[in-house]
Amino acid sequence: MLKGGRARKPVIPVERTVRIRELDPFSRCGPDTSVEQLFRVDESLDGRPTVHLVYLDRHGWYCFHGRACPAVRDVHKELRIPMHVTNASSSANSALRARA
């Protein structure tokens, strides 16, 4: 019970599922693109679908929903890239990809 006799509402867990697919950045973004890697992340939160496009370019990793979007973390987890490398230079990210 909280102050004033109000009961705390129970926390209902959110069911979240994620599916990640790598896409060809040149066929999706064009031959002059600066995008080096591109991923489609299909997310479902309690049955509500959301599509994310996560990409790596010379400025770092982004989702079209923003740099802090959870889909960016999902792709990092899938690729086993540490989060502190999220927005490092693309040469550092290339070095990580070469080691994988």
JSON list of C-alpha atoms in Angstrom, two decimals:
[
{"chain": "A", "resi": 1, "resn": "MET", "atom": "CA", "xyz": [0.00, 0.00, 0.00]},
{"chain": "A", "resi": 2, "resn": "LEU", "atom": "CA", "xyz": [1.15, 3.52, -0.75]},
{"chain": "A", "resi": 3, "resn": "LYS", "atom": "CA", "xyz": [0.53, 6.59, 1.39]},
{"chain": "A", "resi": 4, "resn": "GLY", "atom": "CA", "xyz": [-3.10, 7.55, 1.48]},
{"chain": "A", "resi": 5, "resn": "GLY", "atom": "CA", "xyz": [-4.32, 3.94, 1.30]},
{"chain": "A", "resi": 6, "resn": "ARG", "atom": "CA", "xyz": [-3.89, 3.55, -2.48]},
{"chain": "A", "resi": 7, "resn": "ALA", "atom": "CA", "xyz": [-2.81, 0.14, -3.68]},
{"chain": "A", "resi": 8, "resn": "ARG", "atom": "CA", "xyz": [0.03, -0.18, -6.17]},
{"chain": "A", "resi": 9, "resn": "LYS", "atom": "CA", "xyz": [-1.07, -1.48, -9.59]},
{"chain": "A", "resi": 10, "resn": "PRO", "atom": "CA", "xyz": [0.53, -4.78, -10.56]},
{"chain": "A", "resi": 11, "resn": "VAL", "atom": "CA", "xyz": [3.17, -4.56, -13.27]},
{"chain": "A", "resi": 12, "resn": "ILE", "atom": "CA", "xyz": [2.15, -6.53, -16.36]},
{"chain": "A", "resi": 13, "resn": "PRO", "atom": "CA", "xyz": [5.16, -7.81, -18.33]},
{"chain": "A", "resi": 14, "resn": "VAL", "atom": "CA", "xyz": [5.37, -6.68, -21.96]},
{"chain": "A", "resi": 15, "resn": "GLU", "atom": "CA", "xyz": [5.93, -9.44, -24.51]},
{"chain": "A", "resi": 16, "resn": "ARG", "atom": "CA", "xyz": [8.56, -8.31, -27.03]},
{"chain": "A", "resi": 17, "resn": "THR", "atom": "CA", "xyz": [9.83, -10.33, -29.95]},
{"chain": "A", "resi": 18, "resn": "VAL", "atom": "CA", "xyz": [12.42, -9.25, -32.51]},
{"chain": "A", "resi": 19, "resn": "ARG", "atom": "CA", "xyz": [13.42, -10.64, -35.90]},
{"chain": "A", "resi": 20, "resn": "ILE", "atom": "CA", "xyz": [16.50, -9.23, -37.67]},
{"chain": "A", "resi": 21, "resn": "ARG", "atom": "CA", "xyz": [17.31, -9.52, -41.38]},
{"chain": "A", "resi": 22, "resn": "GLU", "atom": "CA", "xyz": [20.34, -8.12, -43.15]},
{"chain": "A", "resi": 23, "resn": "LEU", "atom": "CA", "xyz": [19.56, -6.18, -46.34]},
{"chain": "A", "resi": 24, "resn": "ASP", "atom": "CA", "xyz": [21.77, -5.11, -49.24]},
{"chain": "A", "resi": 25, "resn": "PRO", "atom": "CA", "xyz": [22.37, -1.36, -48.74]},
{"chain": "A", "resi": 26, "resn": "PHE", "atom": "CA", "xyz": [23.20, -0.74, -52.41]},
{"chain": "A", "resi": 27, "resn": "SER", "atom": "CA", "xyz": [19.99, -2.28, -53.76]},
{"chain": "A", "resi": 28, "resn": "ARG", "atom": "CA", "xyz": [17.87, -0.55, -51.08]},
{"chain": "A", "resi": 29, "resn": "CYS", "atom": "CA", "xyz": [19.57, 2.86, -50.90]},
{"chain": "A", "resi": 30, "resn": "GLY", "atom": "CA", "xyz": [21.16, 3.21, -54.33]},
{"chain": "A", "resi": 31, "resn": "PRO", "atom": "CA", "xyz": [24.69, 2.88, -55.70]},
{"chain": "A", "resi": 32, "resn": "ASP", "atom": "CA", "xyz": [25.89, 6.22, -54.27]},
{"chain": "A", "resi": 33, "resn": "THR", "atom": "CA", "xyz": [24.85, 5.46, -50.69]},
{"chain": "A", "resi": 34, "resn": "SER", "atom": "CA", "xyz": [27.17, 5.98, -47.74]},
{"chain": "A", "resi": 35, "resn": "VAL", "atom": "CA", "xyz": [25.35, 3.17, -45.85]},
{"chain": "A", "resi": 36, "resn": "GLU", "atom": "CA", "xyz": [27.75, 0.28, -45.21]},
{"chain": "A", "resi": 37, "resn": "GLN", "atom": "CA", "xyz": [25.36, -2.11, -43.47]},
{"chain": "A", "resi": 38, "resn": "LEU", "atom": "CA", "xyz": [21.54, -2.20, -43.36]},
{"chain": "A", "resi": 39, "resn": "PHE", "atom": "CA", "xyz": [19.18, -4.30, -41.24]},
{"chain": "A", "resi": 40, "resn": "ARG", "atom": "CA", "xyz": [15.41, -4.64, -41.07]},
{"chain": "A", "resi": 41, "resn": "VAL", "atom": "CA", "xyz": [14.22, -5.25, -37.52]},
{"chain": "A", "resi": 42, "resn": "ASP", "atom": "CA", "xyz": [10.65, -6.54, -37.15]},
{"chain": "A", "resi": 43, "resn": "GLU", "atom": "CA", "xyz": [9.56, -5.89, -33.58]},
{"chain": "A", "resi": 44, "resn": "SER", "atom": "CA", "xyz": [6.34, -6.95, -31.89]},
{"chain": "A", "resi": 45, "resn": "LEU", "atom": "CA", "xyz": [5.30, -5.39, -28.57]},
{"chain": "A", "resi": 46, "resn": "ASP", "atom": "CA", "xyz": [2.28, -7.20, -27.15]},
{"chain": "A", "resi": 47, "resn": "GLY", "atom": "CA", "xyz": [1.24, -8.11, -30.70]},
{"chain": "A", "resi": 48, "resn": "ARG", "atom": "CA", "xyz": [1.68, -4.59, -32.15]},
{"chain": "A", "resi": 49, "resn": "PRO", "atom": "CA", "xyz": [4.17, -4.72, -35.05]},
{"chain": "A", "resi": 50, "resn": "THR", "atom": "CA", "xyz": [6.82, -2.07, -35.72]},
{"chain": "A", "resi": 51, "resn": "VAL", "atom": "CA", "xyz": [9.41, -2.09, -38.51]},
{"chain": "A", "resi": 52, "resn": "HIS", "atom": "CA", "xyz": [12.84, -0.53, -37.95]},
{"chain": "A", "resi": 53, "resn": "LEU", "atom": "CA", "xyz": [15.63, 0.11, -40.45]},
{"chain": "A", "resi": 54, "resn": "VAL", "atom": "CA", "xyz": [18.98, 0.12, -38.69]},
{"chain": "A", "resi": 55, "resn": "TYR", "atom": "CA", "xyz": [22.01, 1.21, -40.64]},
{"chain": "A", "resi": 56, "resn": "LEU", "atom": "CA", "xyz": [25.71, 1.94, -40.33]},
{"chain": "A", "resi": 57, "resn": "ASP", "atom": "CA", "xyz": [27.24, 4.86, -42.19]},
{"chain": "A", "resi": 58, "resn": "ARG", "atom": "CA", "xyz": [30.29, 7.06, -41.63]},
{"chain": "A", "resi": 59, "resn": "HIS", "atom": "CA", "xyz": [28.57, 8.72, -38.64]},
{"chain": "A", "resi": 60, "resn": "GLY", "atom": "CA", "xyz": [27.78, 5.48, -36.78]},
{"chain": "A", "resi": 61, "resn": "TRP", "atom": "CA", "xyz": [24.75, 3.28, -36.11]},
{"chain": "A", "resi": 62, "resn": "TYR", "atom": "CA", "xyz": [21.21, 4.64, -36.41]},
{"chain": "A", "resi": 63, "resn": "CYS", "atom": "CA", "xyz": [17.60, 3.59, -36.73]},
{"chain": "A", "resi": 64, "resn": "PHE", "atom": "CA", "xyz": [15.27, 5.84, -38.67]},
{"chain": "A", "resi": 65, "resn": "HIS", "atom": "CA", "xyz": [13.49, 6.28, -35.30]},
{"chain": "A", "resi": 66, "resn": "GLY", "atom": "CA", "xyz": [16.69, 7.76, -33.88]},
{"chain": "A", "resi": 67, "resn": "ARG", "atom": "CA", "xyz": [20.06, 6.81, -32.50]},
{"chain": "A", "resi": 68, "resn": "ALA", "atom": "CA", "xyz": [18.62, 5.73, -29.12]},
{"chain": "A", "resi": 69, "resn": "CYS", "atom": "CA", "xyz": [16.03, 3.36, -30.62]},
{"chain": "A", "resi": 70, "resn": "PRO", "atom": "CA", "xyz": [16.10, -0.11, -28.96]},
{"chain": "A", "resi": 71, "resn": "ALA", "atom": "CA", "xyz": [16.43, -1.72, -32.42]},
{"chain": "A", "resi": 72, "resn": "VAL", "atom": "CA", "xyz": [20.03, -0.40, -32.62]},
{"chain": "A", "resi": 73, "resn": "ARG", "atom": "CA", "xyz": [20.84, -2.38, -29.44]},
{"chain": "A", "resi": 74, "resn": "ASP", "atom": "CA", "xyz": [19.13, -5.44, -30.93]},
{"chain": "A", "resi": 75, "resn": "VAL", "atom": "CA", "xyz": [21.36, -5.32, -34.02]},
{"chain": "A", "resi": 76, "resn": "HIS", "atom": "CA", "xyz": [24.46, -4.80, -31.86]},
{"chain": "A", "resi": 77, "resn": "LYS", "atom": "CA", "xyz": [23.51, -7.82, -29.77]},
{"chain": "A", "resi": 78, "resn": "GLU", "atom": "CA", "xyz": [22.95, -9.89, -32.93]},
{"chain": "A", "resi": 79, "resn": "LEU", "atom": "CA", "xyz": [26.34, -8.85, -34.37]},
{"chain": "A", "resi": 80, "resn": "ARG", "atom": "CA", "xyz": [28.05, -9.05, -30.96]},
{"chain": "A", "resi": 81, "resn": "ILE", "atom": "CA", "xyz": [29.26, -5.46, -31.19]},
{"chain": "A", "resi": 82, "resn": "PRO", "atom": "CA", "xyz": [29.80, -3.72, -27.81]},
{"chain": "A", "resi": 83, "resn": "MET", "atom": "CA", "xyz": [27.43, -0.79, -27.28]},
{"chain": "A", "resi": 84, "resn": "HIS", "atom": "CA", "xyz": [30.32, 1.63, -26.59]},
{"chain": "A", "resi": 85, "resn": "VAL", "atom": "CA", "xyz": [31.17, 1.26, -30.31]},
{"chain": "A", "resi": 86, "resn": "THR", "atom": "CA", "xyz": [27.67, 2.43, -31.28]},
{"chain": "A", "resi": 87, "resn": "ASN", "atom": "CA", "xyz": [28.78, 5.67, -32.87]},
{"chain": "A", "resi": 88, "resn": "ALA", "atom": "CA", "xyz": [32.48, 5.21, -33.40]},
{"chain": "A", "resi": 89, "resn": "SER", "atom": "CA", "xyz": [34.01, 5.81, -36.78]},
{"chain": "A", "resi": 90, "resn": "SER", "atom": "CA", "xyz": [33.11, 3.37, -39.53]},
{"chain": "A", "resi": 91, "resn": "SER", "atom": "CA", "xyz": [36.73, 2.23, -39.71]},
{"chain": "A", "resi": 92, "resn": "ALA", "atom": "CA", "xyz": [36.49, 0.98, -36.12]},
{"chain": "A", "resi": 93, "resn": "ASN", "atom": "CA", "xyz": [33.23, -0.78, -36.99]},
{"chain": "A", "resi": 94, "resn": "SER", "atom": "CA", "xyz": [34.85, -2.29, -40.09]},
{"chain": "A", "resi": 95, "resn": "ALA", "atom": "CA", "xyz": [37.65, -3.66, -37.93]},
{"chain": "A", "resi": 96, "resn": "LEU", "atom": "CA", "xyz": [35.07, -5.29, -35.64]},
{"chain": "A", "resi": 97, "resn": "ARG", "atom": "CA", "xyz": [33.28, -6.85, -38.63]},
{"chain": "A", "resi": 98, "resn": "ALA", "atom": "CA", "xyz": [36.58, -8.21, -39.95]},
{"chain": "A", "resi": 99, "resn": "ARG", "atom": "CA", "xyz": [37.24, -9.97, -36.62]},
{"chain": "A", "resi": 100, "resn": "ALA", "atom": "CA", "xyz": [33.78, -11.60, -36.52]}
]
